[in-house]
């Protein structure tokens, strides 16, 4: 617009100088119309993004989800990073890539769950809380991952929770309720849409964890390369590139359930991979595969940031966000090292969890404007880890609480006798939920971190992008910049990779998605229990 106005002004001045005749007015009118047409065409090219990104090169799309991460979590992690490095100029890697925000409501509530949130990304539609790859009428909807596979791209899922949990499931399966995790596992390994899965959740693939007692790894994974423990993960991770050439499809579920929290893995003997190492192996396997003809679609989820929020565990949050941030930075460096291919990285969250705030009023006095990263920095374990220890170890007494729990694990010195007594009582009562809340609250009150819920909140979440060329980045930004609806982002995948969603919808319509044994009402209750069983 700023280009257009001076142009028109100078035109008007010229005609006035020459005086007015009829033919001149006609000529002028023709000239103005032509100019208007040309300007309109030029503006269209400038403002309206091209339908698809024109390129014959391999195209790779990495879709990141930070589960449960609101803008508040980003601030907390950045403050924490500045505190531990004693350098106020420190930023998160993500900070360089902020593009806008996303509105998160689902079809059934202002406050979405992860299932509806991820289905909004994968199917580009709003559905009810609990829905995995099905629309509000419980009809399966084709996902961008399926459309990518049908268009001969390679596909992968990388998570730190169970691979059957809501976010990865909504890209790779279709069931009416997120609690149908055994059924999700069958679809993921059996329907030929996923080439690579790395994370936790082996329990839903083997007889010891499945309700039907089947071992679907043995039954369905004949063609798969299987690395279902940490040492076989690292055997492949440490092998050279030529050895990685022919490994897909690849499954590495190195935990029965969730992968341990970052805060716990830093303070215990843990031999499993980090999210960054998972992402590293995934990129290398997909990229170097002999099957890689067009590029790949990869989902990478910082899954357990959400779990820190659910349990209102302040110390857990920044560690988990920073582990994701490291993984994002690694993928960025990988993309930038391959300028001969197109890479788009897009990152957002499904929702915020915990209604967390960086400051908290503790009594009726006017509060100080503070929060204390130093308090959470002293904490060595998640509330979940400490609670499990306290409920499984023998002979826990006052001394154990004082030296182990307060001093060693939480770095709290100003505890009261009453605090110790109450912890001992909750241990006696075997009340895991209340014990964990009590422990986490000892930390969050001292750090002045507030939580308003054990569930999710409706606040907008951030979006981040990176592309490995300037023109590609402009293309991406045109599609995501500003405040968007969560169902808009999948379209970027579809256009960039040139996908056919009709084909994906046809594929999905054949999938058996029904709940196996329970009714709608029962299953939503079940799904809540299932989701919170280890929190
Ligand atoms: C939910 O989906 C149904 C069916 O598409 C639609 O009629 C309704 O308006 C939607 N509700 C909201 C709140 O999005
Ligand atoms: C890991 O899995 C491999 C392959 O199944 C097996 O040979 C090995 O014993 C396992 N290692 C551990 C530590 O369980
Ligand atoms: C790399 O892999 C190839 C093929 O598996 C093998 O022949 C070669 O010895 C390996 N090189 C190294 C350095 O491990
Ligand atoms: C998309 O897929 C549908 C169903 O398989 C097919 O009929 C249609 O021709 C495809 N469209 C394009 C543009 O390839």
Short mmCIF file of C-alpha atoms and ligand atoms in Angstrom, two decimals, residues 238-244, ligand 3:
data_model
loop_
_atom_site.label_atom_id
_atom_site.label_comp_id
_atom_site.label_asym_id
_atom_site.label_seq_id
_atom_site.Cartn_x
_atom_site.Cartn_y
_atom_site.Cartn_z
CA UNK A 238 26.12 -45.88 17.10
CA UNK A 239 26.29 -47.84 13.85
CA UNK A 240 27.53 -46.00 10.78
CA UNK A 241 25.32 -44.47 8.11
CA UNK A 242 25.67 -47.25 5.54
CA UNK A 243 24.46 -49.71 8.17
CA UNK A 244 21.38 -47.52 8.67
C1 LIG B 3 30.19 -49.20 8.35
O1 LIG B 3 29.20 -50.11 7.89
C2 LIG B 3 29.63 -50.98 6.85
C3 LIG B 3 28.44 -51.79 6.37
O2 LIG B 3 27.67 -52.26 7.44
C4 LIG B 3 30.80 -51.83 7.35
O3 LIG B 3 31.25 -52.65 6.31
C5 LIG B 3 31.92 -50.92 7.84
O4 LIG B 3 32.95 -51.69 8.41
C6 LIG B 3 31.39 -49.93 8.88
N1 LIG B 3 32.42 -48.97 9.24
C7 LIG B 3 32.69 -48.63 10.49
C8 LIG B 3 33.76 -47.60 10.69
O5 LIG B 3 32.13 -49.12 11.46
#
